[in-house]
Amino acid sequence: MVCSAPMKVAKEGRRVASPGVPAAATWLTASWISHHGISASSWGSRLPILQGGTFAFVAPSVAMLSLPTWKCPTWTLNASLVNTSSPEFTEEWQKRIRELQGAIMVASCVQMLVGFSGLIGFLMRFIGPLTVAPTIALVALPLFDTAGSDAGIHWGIAATTVFLIVLFSQYLKTIAVPVPVYGREKKCHTSKFYLFQVFPVLMGLCISWLLCFVLTVTNALPSVPTAYGYLARTDTKGNVLNQAPWFRLPYPGQWGLPTISLAGVFGIIAGVISSVVESVGDYYACARLVGAPPPPKHAINRGIGIEGLGCLLAGAWGTGNGTTSFSENVGALGITRVGSRMVIVAAGCVLLLMGIFGKIGAAFATIPTPVIGGMFLVMFGVITAVGISNLQYVDMNSSRNLFVFGFSIYCGLAVPNWVNKNPEKLHTGILQLDQVIQVLLTTGMFVGGLLGFLLDNTIPGSLEERGLLTWNQIQEESEETTKALEVYSLPCGIGTKFCTSSCTQGLPFWPRLENGGKGEVGASQLTLCSQDSSGERPKGATETRM
């Protein structure tokens, strides 16, 4: 996408292997891993959610880099004829990264403003399931071509990856594996561990990766670069590990001074809007899974503001992406029932260390393309389903709601497809405005989300029919109860024991004391568990501690 090895995107959309892979992919991977934030669980929403790279920025980034100004030069498209370590080639991909940096940093400031000003809390009364569903679904739906192209490098390997992930996550998830455990009382003993529940994707990737290695060593895969299945070999990127340094500390501006264009900023802002909507949905889902009260407005405002700060840091460090709440992490909470903030902080610290050690990032960069394609097929499908699942609050027997959702989704796919095929027909006479319009109209989540928002708020319909009645009830029930104060208050007694003046209490992201008093959080650790619809704890449910 940015003319960087090991892969380059040719005009026909296929990827071509590079014979000499530079450290660029490794550096980007290391920078991305190092910015999986740990601040959200400590200072943001206070929920056990890990921050990481977001697919919401992929579509606007591709749209921005598809503009004539940023299309890769013809001489870079044939990887076999390019010296990937030459200064000319390095400058080609680095200037595109700098453009992404500038757009992400400016857009992240908008996100911080939306969060810390309380605007997102105000807009929640207008944003309903019919806005959230198409926005999140269109994060993944337009990427079907990417997933299919990657998987199509070798459908056998991709199908094996899909089969393993589905096998582990769906069929074997209830099977416990005995593992050795050391405790103070029982000393060395065995305990049951649901291995397939916790690591289905990781195990599927590793086994498929190992299979590709065996097929490479035995020369079962073709060795001719133009042959079908060549990119399934593990030695096509063999120089990555050799060239990657053992230790490399990412730093701001490592690719040079970021550049800013109006089209890029507006495009990434569309991704920010989608990311914000997705994060709000993740907050509610996470709270429901761990048995916590729904997040109050101040927690949502603070969480979105902190995520904006994470995007700003990610842009400054040149990751080529922003950060958002990981929906996959929320799904893992439902499987593992581990909702401890300290576990999330520890996981974030591990990822920071992984980003510093270059060899680890290089190892991830050598994963064969069809293995990634198989994972994409599963991941993008789940993300689409997560978006559509928001319709559970809506009356889908209503022709109004069917029209709003169906029209929004279809236009979110059809309009970007037409604009990509006919970019020359969008001319206003102002170059900057043409670029902004092209980026926005080629971003499916923006088109679908905007249409869903406008139609849902203008076409007559009752609150119950639109699903807003349930959402508003959930929000009202969460406002400033004692339990909510325990879960969503700031650490170290900030806002409850300290900094409780009227000035701070007026901030949109500051915890509100119950009844205006100087109440104290009565428990340093809150034990939570999943509950059924009757409010009772189901038999055998696992407790979750935050």
Short mmCIF file of N, CA, C and O in Angstrom, two decimals, residues 179-230:
data_model
loop_
_atom_site.label_atom_id
_atom_site.label_comp_id
_atom_site.label_asym_id
_atom_site.label_seq_id
_atom_site.Cartn_x
_atom_site.Cartn_y
_atom_site.Cartn_z
N VAL A 179 -2.63 -29.02 32.65
CA VAL A 179 -1.34 -28.33 32.62
C VAL A 179 -0.74 -28.33 34.02
O VAL A 179 -1.48 -28.28 35.01
N PRO A 180 0.58 -28.40 34.13
CA PRO A 180 1.20 -28.36 35.46
C PRO A 180 1.11 -26.97 36.08
O PRO A 180 1.33 -25.97 35.40
N VAL A 181 0.78 -26.91 37.35
CA VAL A 181 0.62 -25.66 38.07
C VAL A 181 1.32 -25.78 39.42
O VAL A 181 1.30 -26.84 40.05
N TYR A 182 1.95 -24.68 39.83
CA TYR A 182 2.60 -24.65 41.15
C TYR A 182 1.87 -23.67 42.05
O TYR A 182 1.64 -22.51 41.67
N GLY A 183 1.44 -24.13 43.21
CA GLY A 183 0.75 -23.28 44.16
C GLY A 183 1.37 -23.36 45.54
O GLY A 183 2.13 -24.28 45.85
N ARG A 184 1.03 -22.40 46.38
CA ARG A 184 1.60 -22.38 47.72
C ARG A 184 1.10 -23.53 48.57
O ARG A 184 1.84 -24.08 49.39
N GLU A 185 -0.15 -23.90 48.39
CA GLU A 185 -0.72 -24.95 49.21
C GLU A 185 -0.50 -26.33 48.62
O GLU A 185 0.00 -27.23 49.29
N LYS A 186 -0.87 -26.51 47.34
CA LYS A 186 -0.77 -27.82 46.72
C LYS A 186 0.57 -28.08 46.06
O LYS A 186 0.81 -29.18 45.55
N LYS A 187 1.44 -27.07 46.07
CA LYS A 187 2.73 -27.19 45.40
C LYS A 187 2.52 -27.56 43.92
O LYS A 187 1.73 -26.97 43.23
N CYS A 188 3.24 -28.58 43.44
CA CYS A 188 3.12 -28.97 42.04
C CYS A 188 1.89 -29.88 41.85
O CYS A 188 1.75 -30.91 42.52
N HIS A 189 1.01 -29.48 40.94
CA HIS A 189 -0.17 -30.27 40.63
C HIS A 189 -0.65 -29.88 39.23
O HIS A 189 -0.11 -28.97 38.61
N THR A 190 -1.63 -30.60 38.74
CA THR A 190 -2.18 -30.30 37.42
C THR A 190 -3.53 -29.60 37.56
O THR A 190 -4.27 -29.84 38.52
N SER A 191 -3.80 -28.73 36.61
CA SER A 191 -5.06 -28.01 36.60
C SER A 191 -5.60 -27.99 35.18
O SER A 191 -4.84 -28.06 34.20
N LYS A 192 -6.91 -27.91 35.06
CA LYS A 192 -7.54 -27.89 33.74
C LYS A 192 -7.45 -26.50 33.14
O LYS A 192 -7.75 -25.51 33.78
N PHE A 193 -7.03 -26.45 31.89
CA PHE A 193 -6.88 -25.18 31.19
C PHE A 193 -7.53 -25.30 29.82
O PHE A 193 -7.23 -26.22 29.05
N TYR A 194 -8.43 -24.37 29.51
CA TYR A 194 -9.14 -24.41 28.23
C TYR A 194 -8.27 -23.76 27.16
O TYR A 194 -8.49 -22.61 26.75
N LEU A 195 -7.29 -24.52 26.72
CA LEU A 195 -6.28 -24.03 25.79
C LEU A 195 -6.90 -23.59 24.47
O LEU A 195 -6.54 -22.54 23.92
N PHE A 196 -7.84 -24.37 23.95
CA PHE A 196 -8.41 -24.07 22.63
C PHE A 196 -9.31 -22.85 22.69
O PHE A 196 -9.50 -22.16 21.68
N GLN A 197 -9.88 -22.56 23.85
CA GLN A 197 -10.69 -21.36 24.00
C GLN A 197 -9.84 -20.11 24.00
O GLN A 197 -10.21 -19.09 23.43
N VAL A 198 -8.68 -20.19 24.64
CA VAL A 198 -7.86 -19.01 24.87
C VAL A 198 -7.01 -18.66 23.66
O VAL A 198 -6.84 -17.49 23.32
N PHE A 199 -6.47 -19.66 22.95
CA PHE A 199 -5.52 -19.40 21.86
C PHE A 199 -5.94 -20.04 20.54
O PHE A 199 -5.11 -20.66 19.87
N PRO A 200 -7.19 -19.90 20.10
CA PRO A 200 -7.58 -20.55 18.84
C PRO A 200 -6.88 -19.96 17.61
O PRO A 200 -6.40 -20.70 16.75
N VAL A 201 -6.81 -18.63 17.53
CA VAL A 201 -6.19 -17.99 16.36
C VAL A 201 -4.69 -18.19 16.37
O VAL A 201 -4.09 -18.53 15.34
N LEU A 202 -4.05 -18.02 17.51
CA LEU A 202 -2.61 -18.18 17.61
C LEU A 202 -2.19 -19.60 17.24
O LEU A 202 -1.23 -19.82 16.49
N MET A 203 -2.92 -20.59 17.76
CA MET A 203 -2.58 -21.98 17.45
C MET A 203 -2.81 -22.28 15.98
O MET A 203 -2.00 -22.98 15.35
N GLY A 204 -3.91 -21.77 15.42
CA GLY A 204 -4.16 -22.00 14.00
C GLY A 204 -3.09 -21.40 13.12
O GLY A 204 -2.63 -22.03 12.17
N LEU A 205 -2.66 -20.18 13.43
CA LEU A 205 -1.60 -19.52 12.66
C LEU A 205 -0.28 -20.29 12.78
O LEU A 205 0.42 -20.50 11.78
N CYS A 206 0.07 -20.68 13.99
CA CYS A 206 1.35 -21.36 14.20
C CYS A 206 1.40 -22.71 13.48
O CYS A 206 2.42 -23.06 12.87
N ILE A 207 0.31 -23.47 13.55
CA ILE A 207 0.31 -24.78 12.88
C ILE A 207 0.37 -24.62 11.37
O ILE A 207 1.12 -25.34 10.68
N SER A 208 -0.39 -23.65 10.82
CA SER A 208 -0.33 -23.41 9.38
C SER A 208 1.05 -22.90 8.96
O SER A 208 1.58 -23.28 7.90
N TRP A 209 1.63 -22.07 9.79
CA TRP A 209 2.98 -21.56 9.53
C TRP A 209 3.98 -22.71 9.49
O TRP A 209 4.84 -22.79 8.61
N LEU A 210 3.87 -23.62 10.46
CA LEU A 210 4.75 -24.79 10.51
C LEU A 210 4.54 -25.68 9.29
O LEU A 210 5.50 -26.21 8.72
N LEU A 211 3.28 -25.83 8.86
CA LEU A 211 2.99 -26.63 7.68
C LEU A 211 3.66 -26.03 6.45
O LEU A 211 4.24 -26.75 5.63
N CYS A 212 3.59 -24.69 6.31
CA CYS A 212 4.25 -24.02 5.18
C CYS A 212 5.76 -24.25 5.23
O CYS A 212 6.40 -24.44 4.18
N PHE A 213 6.33 -24.25 6.43
CA PHE A 213 7.78 -24.48 6.57
C PHE A 213 8.15 -25.89 6.12
O PHE A 213 9.13 -26.08 5.39
N VAL A 214 7.35 -26.87 6.53
CA VAL A 214 7.63 -28.26 6.13
C VAL A 214 7.50 -28.41 4.62
O VAL A 214 8.35 -29.05 3.96
N LEU A 215 6.46 -27.82 4.03
CA LEU A 215 6.27 -27.90 2.59
C LEU A 215 7.38 -27.17 1.84
O LEU A 215 7.72 -27.53 0.71
N THR A 216 7.94 -26.13 2.45
CA THR A 216 9.06 -25.41 1.83
C THR A 216 10.33 -26.24 1.86
O THR A 216 11.05 -26.34 0.86
N VAL A 217 10.62 -26.84 3.01
CA VAL A 217 11.84 -27.64 3.15
C VAL A 217 11.81 -28.85 2.22
O VAL A 217 12.84 -29.24 1.64
N THR A 218 10.64 -29.45 2.06
CA THR A 218 10.52 -30.63 1.20
C THR A 218 10.30 -30.27 -0.27
O THR A 218 10.11 -31.17 -1.10
N ASN A 219 10.30 -28.96 -0.59
CA ASN A 219 10.09 -28.47 -1.96
C ASN A 219 8.75 -28.91 -2.54
O ASN A 219 8.61 -29.08 -3.76
N ALA A 220 7.77 -29.10 -1.67
CA ALA A 220 6.43 -29.42 -2.15
C ALA A 220 5.75 -28.20 -2.75
O ALA A 220 4.86 -28.32 -3.60
N LEU A 221 6.18 -27.01 -2.32
CA LEU A 221 5.66 -25.77 -2.88
C LEU A 221 6.56 -25.32 -4.02
O LEU A 221 7.77 -25.54 -3.99
N PRO A 222 6.00 -24.67 -5.04
CA PRO A 222 6.82 -24.25 -6.20
C PRO A 222 7.91 -23.26 -5.81
O PRO A 222 7.71 -22.42 -4.93
N SER A 223 9.03 -23.36 -6.48
CA SER A 223 10.16 -22.47 -6.20
C SER A 223 10.31 -21.38 -7.26
O SER A 223 11.20 -20.53 -7.15
N VAL A 224 9.45 -21.41 -8.27
CA VAL A 224 9.48 -20.38 -9.32
C VAL A 224 8.60 -19.21 -8.89
O VAL A 224 7.42 -19.42 -8.55
N PRO A 225 9.13 -17.98 -8.85
CA PRO A 225 8.36 -16.84 -8.33
C PRO A 225 7.04 -16.59 -9.04
O PRO A 225 6.10 -16.08 -8.45
N THR A 226 6.93 -16.97 -10.32
CA THR A 226 5.70 -16.71 -11.06
C THR A 226 4.67 -17.83 -10.91
O THR A 226 3.55 -17.71 -11.40
N ALA A 227 5.04 -18.93 -10.25
CA ALA A 227 4.15 -20.08 -10.13
C ALA A 227 3.10 -19.86 -9.04
O ALA A 227 3.32 -19.12 -8.07
N TYR A 228 1.95 -20.53 -9.21
CA TYR A 228 0.88 -20.43 -8.21
C TYR A 228 1.33 -21.08 -6.90
O TYR A 228 1.82 -22.21 -6.89
N GLY A 229 1.15 -20.36 -5.82
CA GLY A 229 1.49 -20.89 -4.50
C GLY A 229 2.90 -20.57 -4.04
O GLY A 229 3.30 -20.99 -2.94
N TYR A 230 3.66 -19.81 -4.85
CA TYR A 230 5.04 -19.51 -4.46
C TYR A 230 5.10 -18.72 -3.16
O TYR A 230 5.98 -18.96 -2.31
#
